[in-house]
Coordinates of C-alpha atoms and ligand atoms in Angstrom, one line a residue:
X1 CA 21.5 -10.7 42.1
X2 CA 23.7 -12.9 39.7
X3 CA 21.0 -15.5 39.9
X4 CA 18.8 -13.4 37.7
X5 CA 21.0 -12.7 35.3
X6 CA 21.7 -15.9 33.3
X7 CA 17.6 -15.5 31.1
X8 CA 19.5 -12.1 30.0
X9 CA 22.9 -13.5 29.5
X10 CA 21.5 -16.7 27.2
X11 CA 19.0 -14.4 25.4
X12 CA 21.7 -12.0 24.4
X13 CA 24.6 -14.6 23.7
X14 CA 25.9 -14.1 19.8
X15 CA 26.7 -17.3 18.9
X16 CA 22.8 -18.4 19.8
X17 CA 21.7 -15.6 17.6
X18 CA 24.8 -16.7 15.0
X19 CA 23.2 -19.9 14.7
X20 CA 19.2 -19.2 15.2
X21 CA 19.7 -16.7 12.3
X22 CA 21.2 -19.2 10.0
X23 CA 18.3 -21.6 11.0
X24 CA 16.1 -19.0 10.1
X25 CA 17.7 -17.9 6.5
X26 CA 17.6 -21.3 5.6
X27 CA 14.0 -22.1 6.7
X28 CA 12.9 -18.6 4.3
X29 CA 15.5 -19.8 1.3
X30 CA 13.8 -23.0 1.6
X31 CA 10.5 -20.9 1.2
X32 CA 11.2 -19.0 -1.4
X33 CA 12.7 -22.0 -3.4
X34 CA 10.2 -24.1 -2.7
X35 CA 7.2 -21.5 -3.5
X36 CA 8.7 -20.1 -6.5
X37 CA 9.3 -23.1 -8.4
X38 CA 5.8 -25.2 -7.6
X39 CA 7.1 -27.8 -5.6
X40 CA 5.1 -25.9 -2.3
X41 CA 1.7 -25.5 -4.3
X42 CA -0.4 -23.8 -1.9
X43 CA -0.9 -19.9 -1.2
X44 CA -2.1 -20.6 2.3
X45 CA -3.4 -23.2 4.1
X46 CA -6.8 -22.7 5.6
X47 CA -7.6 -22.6 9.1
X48 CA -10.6 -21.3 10.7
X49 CA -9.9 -18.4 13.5
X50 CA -10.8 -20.1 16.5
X51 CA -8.6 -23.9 14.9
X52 CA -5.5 -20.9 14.9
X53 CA -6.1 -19.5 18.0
X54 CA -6.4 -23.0 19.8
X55 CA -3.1 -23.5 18.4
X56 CA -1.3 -20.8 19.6
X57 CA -3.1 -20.3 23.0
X58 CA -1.7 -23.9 23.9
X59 CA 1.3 -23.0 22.2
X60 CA 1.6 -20.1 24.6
X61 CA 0.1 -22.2 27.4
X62 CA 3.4 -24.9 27.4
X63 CA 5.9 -21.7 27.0
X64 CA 8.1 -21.1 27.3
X65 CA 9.6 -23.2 24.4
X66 CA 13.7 -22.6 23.7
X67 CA 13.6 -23.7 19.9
X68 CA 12.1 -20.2 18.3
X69 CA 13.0 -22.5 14.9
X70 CA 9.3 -24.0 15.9
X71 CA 7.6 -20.6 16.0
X72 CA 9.0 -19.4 12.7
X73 CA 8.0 -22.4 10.9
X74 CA 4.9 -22.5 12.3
X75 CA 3.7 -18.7 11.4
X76 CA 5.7 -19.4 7.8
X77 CA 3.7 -22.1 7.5
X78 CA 0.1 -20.8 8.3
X79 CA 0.5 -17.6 6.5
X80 CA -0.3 -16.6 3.0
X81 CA 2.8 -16.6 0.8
X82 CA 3.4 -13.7 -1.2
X83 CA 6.6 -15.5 -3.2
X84 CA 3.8 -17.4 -4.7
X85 CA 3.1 -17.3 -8.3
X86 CA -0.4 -18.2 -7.4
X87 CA -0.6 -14.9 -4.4
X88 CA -3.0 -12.5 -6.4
X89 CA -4.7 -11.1 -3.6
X90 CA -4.2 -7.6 -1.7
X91 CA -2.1 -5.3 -2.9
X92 CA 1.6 -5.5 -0.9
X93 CA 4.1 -7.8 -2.9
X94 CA 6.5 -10.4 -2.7
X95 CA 9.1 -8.7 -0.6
X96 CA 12.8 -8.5 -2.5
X97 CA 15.0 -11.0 -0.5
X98 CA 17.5 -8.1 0.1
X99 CA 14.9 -5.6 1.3
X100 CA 13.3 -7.8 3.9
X101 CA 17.3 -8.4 5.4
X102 CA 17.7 -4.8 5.4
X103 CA 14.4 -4.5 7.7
X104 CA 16.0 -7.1 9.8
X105 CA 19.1 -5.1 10.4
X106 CA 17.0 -2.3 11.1
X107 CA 15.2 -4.2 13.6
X108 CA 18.5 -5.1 15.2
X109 CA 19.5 -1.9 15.5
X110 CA 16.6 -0.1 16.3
X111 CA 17.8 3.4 16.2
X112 CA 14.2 5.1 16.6
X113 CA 14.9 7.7 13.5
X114 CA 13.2 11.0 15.2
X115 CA 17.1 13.2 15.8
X116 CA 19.4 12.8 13.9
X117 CA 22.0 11.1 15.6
X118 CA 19.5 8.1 16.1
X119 CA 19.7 6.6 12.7
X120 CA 22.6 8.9 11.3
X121 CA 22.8 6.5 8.0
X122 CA 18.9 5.6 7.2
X123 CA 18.2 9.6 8.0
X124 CA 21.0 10.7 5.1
X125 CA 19.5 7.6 2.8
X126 CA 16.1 8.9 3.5
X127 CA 16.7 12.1 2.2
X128 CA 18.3 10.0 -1.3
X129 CA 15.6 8.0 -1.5
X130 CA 12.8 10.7 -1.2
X131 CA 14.8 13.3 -3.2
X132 CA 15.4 10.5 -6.3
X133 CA 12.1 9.4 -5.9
X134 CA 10.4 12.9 -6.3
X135 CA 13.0 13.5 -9.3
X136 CA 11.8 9.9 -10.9
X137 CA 8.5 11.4 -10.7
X138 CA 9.5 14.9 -12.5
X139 CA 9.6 17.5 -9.6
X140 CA 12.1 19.7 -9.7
X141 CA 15.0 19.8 -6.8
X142 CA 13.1 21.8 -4.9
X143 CA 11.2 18.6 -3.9
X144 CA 11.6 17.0 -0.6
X145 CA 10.0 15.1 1.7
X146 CA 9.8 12.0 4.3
X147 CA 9.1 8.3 4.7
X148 CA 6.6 7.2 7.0
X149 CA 4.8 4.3 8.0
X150 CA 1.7 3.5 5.6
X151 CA -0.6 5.2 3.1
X152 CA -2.9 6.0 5.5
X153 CA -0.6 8.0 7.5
X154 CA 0.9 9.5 4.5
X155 CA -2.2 10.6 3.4
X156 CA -3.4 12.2 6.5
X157 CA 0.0 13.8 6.9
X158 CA 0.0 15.3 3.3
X159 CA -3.3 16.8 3.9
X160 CA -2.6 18.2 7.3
X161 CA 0.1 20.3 5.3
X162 CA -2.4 21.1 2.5
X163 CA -4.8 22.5 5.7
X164 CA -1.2 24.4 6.9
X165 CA -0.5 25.9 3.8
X166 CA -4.1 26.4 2.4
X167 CA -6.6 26.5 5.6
X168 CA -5.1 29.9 6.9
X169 CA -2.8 30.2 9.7
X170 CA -4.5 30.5 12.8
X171 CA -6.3 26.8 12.8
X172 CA -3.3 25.5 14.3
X173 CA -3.8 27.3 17.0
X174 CA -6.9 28.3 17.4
X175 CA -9.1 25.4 15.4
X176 CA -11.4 25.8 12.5
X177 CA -13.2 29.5 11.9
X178 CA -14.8 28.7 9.0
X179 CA -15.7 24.9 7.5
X180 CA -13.3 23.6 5.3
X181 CA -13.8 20.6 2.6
X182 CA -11.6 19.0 0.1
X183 CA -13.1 17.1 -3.7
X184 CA -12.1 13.6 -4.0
X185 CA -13.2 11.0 -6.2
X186 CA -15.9 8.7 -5.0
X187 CA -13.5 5.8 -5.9
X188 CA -11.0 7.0 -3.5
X189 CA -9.4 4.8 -0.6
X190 CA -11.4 5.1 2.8
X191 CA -8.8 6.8 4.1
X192 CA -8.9 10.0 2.8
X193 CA -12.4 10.2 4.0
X194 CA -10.9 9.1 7.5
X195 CA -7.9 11.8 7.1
X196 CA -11.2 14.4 6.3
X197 CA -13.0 13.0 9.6
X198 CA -10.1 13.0 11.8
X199 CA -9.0 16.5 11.0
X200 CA -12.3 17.5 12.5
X201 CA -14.0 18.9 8.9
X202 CA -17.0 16.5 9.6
X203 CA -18.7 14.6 6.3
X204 CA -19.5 17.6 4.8
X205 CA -16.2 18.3 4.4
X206 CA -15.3 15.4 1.9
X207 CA -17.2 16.5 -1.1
X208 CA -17.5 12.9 -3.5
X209 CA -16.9 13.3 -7.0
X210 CA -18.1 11.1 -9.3
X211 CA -16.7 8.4 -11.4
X212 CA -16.9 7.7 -15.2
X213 CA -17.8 4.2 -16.5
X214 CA -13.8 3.3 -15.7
X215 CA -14.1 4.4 -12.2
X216 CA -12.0 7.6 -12.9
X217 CA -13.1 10.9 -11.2
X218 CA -15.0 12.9 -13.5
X219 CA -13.2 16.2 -14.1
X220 CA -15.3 18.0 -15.6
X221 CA -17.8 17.9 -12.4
X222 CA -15.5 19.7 -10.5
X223 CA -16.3 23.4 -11.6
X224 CA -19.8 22.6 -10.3
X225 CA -18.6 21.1 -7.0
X226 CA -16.8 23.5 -6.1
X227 CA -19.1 26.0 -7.4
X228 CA -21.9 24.8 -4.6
X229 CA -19.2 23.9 -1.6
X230 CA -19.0 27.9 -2.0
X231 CA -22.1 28.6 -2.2
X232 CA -22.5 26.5 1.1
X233 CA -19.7 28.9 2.4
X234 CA -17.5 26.4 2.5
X235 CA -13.9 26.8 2.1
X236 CA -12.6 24.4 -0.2
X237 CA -9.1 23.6 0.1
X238 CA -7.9 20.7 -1.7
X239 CA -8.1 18.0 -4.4
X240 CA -7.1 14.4 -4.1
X241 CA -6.5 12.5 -7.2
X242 CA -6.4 9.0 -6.9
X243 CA -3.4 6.9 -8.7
X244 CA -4.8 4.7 -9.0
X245 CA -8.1 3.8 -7.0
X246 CA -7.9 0.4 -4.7
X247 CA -10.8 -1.4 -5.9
X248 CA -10.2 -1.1 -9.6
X249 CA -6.3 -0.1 -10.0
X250 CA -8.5 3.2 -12.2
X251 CA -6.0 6.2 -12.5
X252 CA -7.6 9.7 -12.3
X253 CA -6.6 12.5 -15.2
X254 CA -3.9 14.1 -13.0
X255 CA -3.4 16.6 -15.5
X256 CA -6.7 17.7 -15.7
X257 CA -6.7 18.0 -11.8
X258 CA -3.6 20.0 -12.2
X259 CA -5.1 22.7 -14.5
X260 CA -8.3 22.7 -11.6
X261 CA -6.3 23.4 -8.9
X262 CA -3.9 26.0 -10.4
X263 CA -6.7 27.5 -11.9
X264 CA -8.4 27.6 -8.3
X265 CA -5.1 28.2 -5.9
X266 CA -5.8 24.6 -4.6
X267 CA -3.7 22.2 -3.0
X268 CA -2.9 18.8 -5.4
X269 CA -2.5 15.7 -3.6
X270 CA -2.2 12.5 -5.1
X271 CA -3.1 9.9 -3.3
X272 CA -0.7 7.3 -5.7
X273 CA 0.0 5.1 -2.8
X274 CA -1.0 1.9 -5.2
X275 CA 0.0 3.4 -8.7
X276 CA 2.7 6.4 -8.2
X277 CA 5.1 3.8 -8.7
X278 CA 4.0 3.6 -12.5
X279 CA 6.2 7.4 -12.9
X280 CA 9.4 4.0 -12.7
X281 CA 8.1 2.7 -15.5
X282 CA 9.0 3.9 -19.5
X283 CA 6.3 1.7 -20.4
X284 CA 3.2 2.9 -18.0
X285 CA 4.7 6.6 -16.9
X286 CA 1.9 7.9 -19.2
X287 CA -0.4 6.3 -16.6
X288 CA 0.5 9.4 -13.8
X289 CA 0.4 11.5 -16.8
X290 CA 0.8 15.0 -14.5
X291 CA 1.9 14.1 -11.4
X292 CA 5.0 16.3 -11.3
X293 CA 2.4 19.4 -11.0
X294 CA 1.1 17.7 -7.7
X295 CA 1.6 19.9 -4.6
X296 CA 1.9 16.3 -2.3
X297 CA 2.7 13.1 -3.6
X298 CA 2.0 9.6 -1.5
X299 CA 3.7 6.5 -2.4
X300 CA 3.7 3.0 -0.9
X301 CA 7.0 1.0 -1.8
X302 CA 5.4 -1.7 0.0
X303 CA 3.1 -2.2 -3.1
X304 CA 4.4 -1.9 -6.3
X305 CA 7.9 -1.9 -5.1
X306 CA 8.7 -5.0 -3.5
X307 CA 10.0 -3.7 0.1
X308 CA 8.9 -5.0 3.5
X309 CA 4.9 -3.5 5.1
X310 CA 5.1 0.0 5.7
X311 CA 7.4 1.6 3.5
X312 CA 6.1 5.1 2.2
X313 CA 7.0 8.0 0.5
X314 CA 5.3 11.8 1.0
X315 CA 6.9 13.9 -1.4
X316 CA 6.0 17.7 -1.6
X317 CA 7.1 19.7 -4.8
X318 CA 7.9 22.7 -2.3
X319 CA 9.8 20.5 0.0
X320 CA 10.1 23.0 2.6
X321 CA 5.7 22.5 2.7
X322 CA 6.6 19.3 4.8
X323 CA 7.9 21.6 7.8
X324 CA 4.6 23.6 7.7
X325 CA 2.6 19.9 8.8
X326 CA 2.9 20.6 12.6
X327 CA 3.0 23.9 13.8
X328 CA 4.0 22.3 17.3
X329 CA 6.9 23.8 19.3
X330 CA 9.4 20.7 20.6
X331 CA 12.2 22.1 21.8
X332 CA 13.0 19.2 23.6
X333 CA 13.9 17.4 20.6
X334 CA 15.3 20.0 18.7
X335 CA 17.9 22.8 18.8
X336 CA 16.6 25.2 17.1
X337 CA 13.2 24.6 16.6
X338 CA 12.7 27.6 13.9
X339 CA 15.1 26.1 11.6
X340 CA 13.9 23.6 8.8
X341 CA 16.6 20.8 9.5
X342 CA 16.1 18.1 7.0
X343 CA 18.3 15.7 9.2
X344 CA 15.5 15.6 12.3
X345 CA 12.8 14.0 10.5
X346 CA 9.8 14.0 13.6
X347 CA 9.4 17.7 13.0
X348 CA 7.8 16.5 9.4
X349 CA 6.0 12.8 10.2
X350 CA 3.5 12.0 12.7
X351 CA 5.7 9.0 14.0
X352 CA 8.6 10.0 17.1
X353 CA 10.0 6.9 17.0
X354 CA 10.1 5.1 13.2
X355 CA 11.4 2.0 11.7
X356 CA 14.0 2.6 9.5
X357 CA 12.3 2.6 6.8
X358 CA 15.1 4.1 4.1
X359 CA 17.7 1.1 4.5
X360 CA 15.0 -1.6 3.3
X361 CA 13.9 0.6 0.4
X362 CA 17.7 1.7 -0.4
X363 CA 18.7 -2.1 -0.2
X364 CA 17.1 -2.6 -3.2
X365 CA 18.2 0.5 -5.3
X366 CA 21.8 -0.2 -4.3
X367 CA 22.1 -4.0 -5.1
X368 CA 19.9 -3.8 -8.2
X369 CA 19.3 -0.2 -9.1
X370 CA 16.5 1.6 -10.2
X371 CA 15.9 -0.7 -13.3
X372 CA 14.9 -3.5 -11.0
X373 CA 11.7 -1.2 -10.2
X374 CA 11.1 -0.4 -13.6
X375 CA 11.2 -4.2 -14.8
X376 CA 9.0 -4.9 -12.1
X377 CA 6.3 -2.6 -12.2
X378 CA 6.0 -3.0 -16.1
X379 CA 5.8 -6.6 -15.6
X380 CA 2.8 -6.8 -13.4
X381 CA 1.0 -4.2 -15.8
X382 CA 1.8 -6.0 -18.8
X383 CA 0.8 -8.8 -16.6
X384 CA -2.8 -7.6 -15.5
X385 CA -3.9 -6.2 -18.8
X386 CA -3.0 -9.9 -20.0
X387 CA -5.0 -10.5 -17.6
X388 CA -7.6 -8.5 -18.8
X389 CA -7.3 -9.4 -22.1
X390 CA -7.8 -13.0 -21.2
X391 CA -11.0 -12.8 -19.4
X392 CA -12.8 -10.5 -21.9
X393 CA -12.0 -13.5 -24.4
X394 CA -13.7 -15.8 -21.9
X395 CA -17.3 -16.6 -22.7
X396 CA -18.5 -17.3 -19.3
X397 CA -16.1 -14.7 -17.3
X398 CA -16.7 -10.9 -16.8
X399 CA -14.7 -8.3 -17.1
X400 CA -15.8 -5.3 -14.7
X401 CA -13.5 -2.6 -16.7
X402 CA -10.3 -3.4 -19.0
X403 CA -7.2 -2.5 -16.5
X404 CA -4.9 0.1 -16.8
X405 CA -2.8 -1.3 -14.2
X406 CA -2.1 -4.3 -12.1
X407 CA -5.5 -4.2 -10.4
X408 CA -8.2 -7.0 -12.2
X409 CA -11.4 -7.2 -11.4
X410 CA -13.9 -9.9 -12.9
X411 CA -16.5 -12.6 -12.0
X412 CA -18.4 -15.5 -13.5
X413 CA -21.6 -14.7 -15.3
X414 CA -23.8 -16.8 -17.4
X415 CA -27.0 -15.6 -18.6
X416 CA -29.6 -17.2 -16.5
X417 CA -27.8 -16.2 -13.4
X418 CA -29.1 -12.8 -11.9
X419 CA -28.4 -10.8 -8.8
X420 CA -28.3 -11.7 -5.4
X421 CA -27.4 -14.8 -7.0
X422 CA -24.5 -13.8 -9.1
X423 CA -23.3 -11.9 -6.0
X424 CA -23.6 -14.5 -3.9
X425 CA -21.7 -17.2 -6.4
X426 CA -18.8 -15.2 -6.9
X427 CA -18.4 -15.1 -3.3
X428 CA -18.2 -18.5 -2.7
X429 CA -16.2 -19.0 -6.0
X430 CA -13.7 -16.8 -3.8
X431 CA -14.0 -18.8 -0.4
X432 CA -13.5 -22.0 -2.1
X433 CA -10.4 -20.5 -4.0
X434 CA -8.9 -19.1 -0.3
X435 CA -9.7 -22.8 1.4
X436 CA -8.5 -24.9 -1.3
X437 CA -5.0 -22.7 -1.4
X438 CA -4.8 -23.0 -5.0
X439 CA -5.2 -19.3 -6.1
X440 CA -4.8 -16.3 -3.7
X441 CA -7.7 -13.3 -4.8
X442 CA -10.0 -11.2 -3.0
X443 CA -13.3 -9.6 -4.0
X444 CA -14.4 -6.5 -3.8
X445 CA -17.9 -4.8 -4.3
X446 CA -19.0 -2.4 -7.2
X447 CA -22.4 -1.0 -7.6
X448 CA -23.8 -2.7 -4.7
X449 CA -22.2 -6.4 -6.3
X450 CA -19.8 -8.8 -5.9
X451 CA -16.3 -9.0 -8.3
X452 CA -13.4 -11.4 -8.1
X453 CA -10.2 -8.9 -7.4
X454 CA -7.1 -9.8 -8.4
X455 CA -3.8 -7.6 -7.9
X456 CA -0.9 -9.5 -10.0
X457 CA 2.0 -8.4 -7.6
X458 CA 4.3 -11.5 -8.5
X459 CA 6.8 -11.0 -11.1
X460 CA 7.1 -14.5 -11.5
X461 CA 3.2 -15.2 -12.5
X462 CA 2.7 -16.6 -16.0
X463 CA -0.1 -16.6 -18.3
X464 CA -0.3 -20.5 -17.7
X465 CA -0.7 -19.6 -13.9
X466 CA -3.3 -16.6 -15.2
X467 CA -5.3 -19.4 -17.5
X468 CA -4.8 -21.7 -14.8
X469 CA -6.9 -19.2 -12.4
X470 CA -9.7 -18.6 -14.6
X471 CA -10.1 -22.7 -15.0
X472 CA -10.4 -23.1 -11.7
X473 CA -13.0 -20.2 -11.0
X474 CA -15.2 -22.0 -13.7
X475 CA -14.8 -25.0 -12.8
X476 CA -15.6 -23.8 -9.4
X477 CA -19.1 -22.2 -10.8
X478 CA -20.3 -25.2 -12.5
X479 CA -20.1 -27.1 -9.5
X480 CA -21.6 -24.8 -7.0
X481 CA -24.1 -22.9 -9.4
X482 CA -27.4 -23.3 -6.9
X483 CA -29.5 -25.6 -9.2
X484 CA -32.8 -23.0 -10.7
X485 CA -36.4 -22.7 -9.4
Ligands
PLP501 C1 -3.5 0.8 -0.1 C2 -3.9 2.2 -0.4 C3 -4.0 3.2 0.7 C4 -3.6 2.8 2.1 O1 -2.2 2.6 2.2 P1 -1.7 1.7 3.4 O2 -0.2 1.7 3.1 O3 -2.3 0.4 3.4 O4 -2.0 2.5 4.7 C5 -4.3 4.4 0.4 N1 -4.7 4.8 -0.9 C6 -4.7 3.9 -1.9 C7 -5.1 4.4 -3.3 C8 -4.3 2.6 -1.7 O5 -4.4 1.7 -2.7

């Protein structure tokens, strides 16, 4: 038997992890110095799916190796860096140092969060973080809630307690009697039309409001929707307000939602899982102008708040709504299954066993407080509106609508260029922009065409990086406009 013991024994031994974890502080210190001040100029460096998998499948092919120093430089090295003030791409930021060693205690320690008594700590600083969050966003302290593991669940979860509260009892237990629907802008993130889909509501129940020339749901159609859902005999249940939309950072009029739905006896959900985090900011609060009316609130802090991929908040005004999500008996788990105990957080959240989510978000409120957020999230808004400002300046650039946040889409135009052509520019503006490294953006498509998408999610971005950019994606078009006729 002791023969088999001595993989276990080494693997386990302190002073290896001591000195591996050094190693590996140093390597990301390294990183982030090296990133943040230019002297590591790339974003990523290119490399063709099948080039990376060759890599690691002989990689995994000579295993095992003893040095994991080699693995962690070599993902480091072939991944996009965030901490780079040239990273304008998706919308997750540059985690704060302190956050991402908070995730690796919690990895250490890998108390699974679902009772109580595993995770004691990150369950009590779950409740402080959701609690102050919900009161930074103006809900009163009857507001509670839960962290969980992504928008997309958070969103789902919200509106399976919006179906609880709003869809009548008995579907819990007995399914759907009568077809239910929710409005939602036609902006919104796939996922809420996924959440609709998965709760078994079908596509006629997500009813697609329309958007304005700024990609913000148009209020004043939703009298009319909802006017014809009943008609149809539909049961509508719910709006979703977006805060702001993925593909253009566009924030709906939350208030004018608000005055819908109370008017109605709907559920309010905000899906702010990009732009809640604006309520942190004196500057842009008037952004989410509303949201303290919302019945269900989704948050990522993974986004405009700096902490580690998935980290996100679902706040309820009613707090005690969050118990009403799952209707499931699990005595197992819990003592007294009636009572709403706060402290056993899988009776609210889809996940049994969770990361611990709280400690990586609380790192950073502790060490730097809550002005850290606000600085933050006003500096990449005052950031993308200069970058807005920027491009509409630009004679050959396109702005595809000013930004109210830190969302910017544009894209090179010039006047004898015309669809599918323009389309098909700007996408290979983009792929030369990801395989040279220089700049870090995405695109995304509006109205059937193409846009350059930028999310400015580094604090540390300049407007000589931002000028820099929109050189390069010129310079790019002159040399790769298809020559005419
Ligand atoms: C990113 C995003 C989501 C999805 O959140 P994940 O954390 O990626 O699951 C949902 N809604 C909006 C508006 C988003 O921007």
């Amino acid at each position: 038997m002791e023969d088999n013991f001595d993989l276990l024994q080494s693997a386990y031994d302190p002073e290896t992890f001591r000195r591996r974890g050094y190693e590996l502080v140093d390597l990301l210190a390294n990183y982030l110095g090296a990133t943040l001040n230019g002297k590591d100029p790339k974003t990523l460096r290119w490399q063709l799916p099948e080039e990376q998998y060759r890599q690691w499948s002989e990689d995994a092919e000579n295993g095992p190796h003893t040095d994991p120093g080699e693995l962690f430089g070599g993902v480091l090295a072939g991944s996009v860096h965030l901490h780079n003030p040239c990273y304008m791409g998706h919308q997750i930021s540059p985690p704060a140092p302190v956050a991402a060693l908070a995730g690796l205690l919690g990895d250490f320690l890998n108390n699974g969060m679902g009772v109580y008594e595993m995770g004691a700590p990150s369950t009590a600083i779950e409740r402080v973080v959701v609690r102050e969050t919900a009161r930074r966003m103006g809900l009163a302290s009857s507001a509670d809630g839960v962290l969980t593991s992504g928008g997309s669940l958070a969103n789902l979860t919200a509106l399976l307690t919006a179906r609880s509260v709003k869809g009548g009892a008995e579907v819990w237990q007995h399914g759907h009697r009568q077809p239910l629907a929710l409005l939602v802008s036609e902006e919104a993130h796939y996922c809420v039309d996924r959440a609709v889909r998965i709760m078994g509501w079908g596509e006629d129940g997500i009813i697609k409001v329309p958007v304005d020339a700024h990609y913000r749901m148009r209020t004043d159609l939703l009298e009319g929707f909802l006017q014809s859902a009943r008609s149809a005999s539909k049961k509508v249940i719910a709006v979703v307000g977006s805060a702001g939309s993925t593909s253009t950072g566009s924030f709906d009029d939350l208030e004018a939602i608000g005055d819908f739905c109370q008017k109605h006896g709907l559920w309010f959900h905000v899906d702010g899982a990009h732009g809640a985090a604006a309520a942190l900011s004196d500057r842009y609060r008037h952004l989410v102008r509303g949201i303290d009316r919302a019945d269900s609130v989704v948050m990522d802090f993974h986004k405009m708040l700096v902490t580690p991929s998935v980290t996100t908040a679902l706040v309820y005004r009613e707090g005690n709504h969050s118990y009403a999500t799952f209707s499931q008996k699990g005595q197992y788990l819990w003592s007294s299954d009636e009572e709403a105990e706060w402290f056993n957080l899988a009776k609210r959240t889809f996940e049994c066993t969770k990361l611990m989510l709280s400690v990586r978000a609380y790192s950073i409120i502790r060490t730097h407080g809550w002005e850290f957020f606000q600085q933050y999230v006003t500096r990449v808004i005052d950031l993308g509106r200069q970058l807005g400002a920027m491009v509409l300046a630009h004679p050959a650039l396109e702005l595809a609508v000013p930004p109210e946040g830190n969302i910017v889409c544009f894209r090179f135009r010039s006047p004898q260029l015309e669809e599918p052509e323009r389309s098909l520019l700007n996408e290979r503006i983009r792929q030369c922009l990801l395989e040279d490294g220089t700049f870090y953006v995405v695109q995304t498509r509006l109205k059937g065409e193409n846009w350059l998408r930028t999310t400015l999610t580094n604090p540390f971005t300049t407007a000589t990086h931002l000028e820099e950019l929109l050189e390069r994606v010129v310079e790019l078009a002159s040399t790769k406009v298809p020559a005419k006729g």
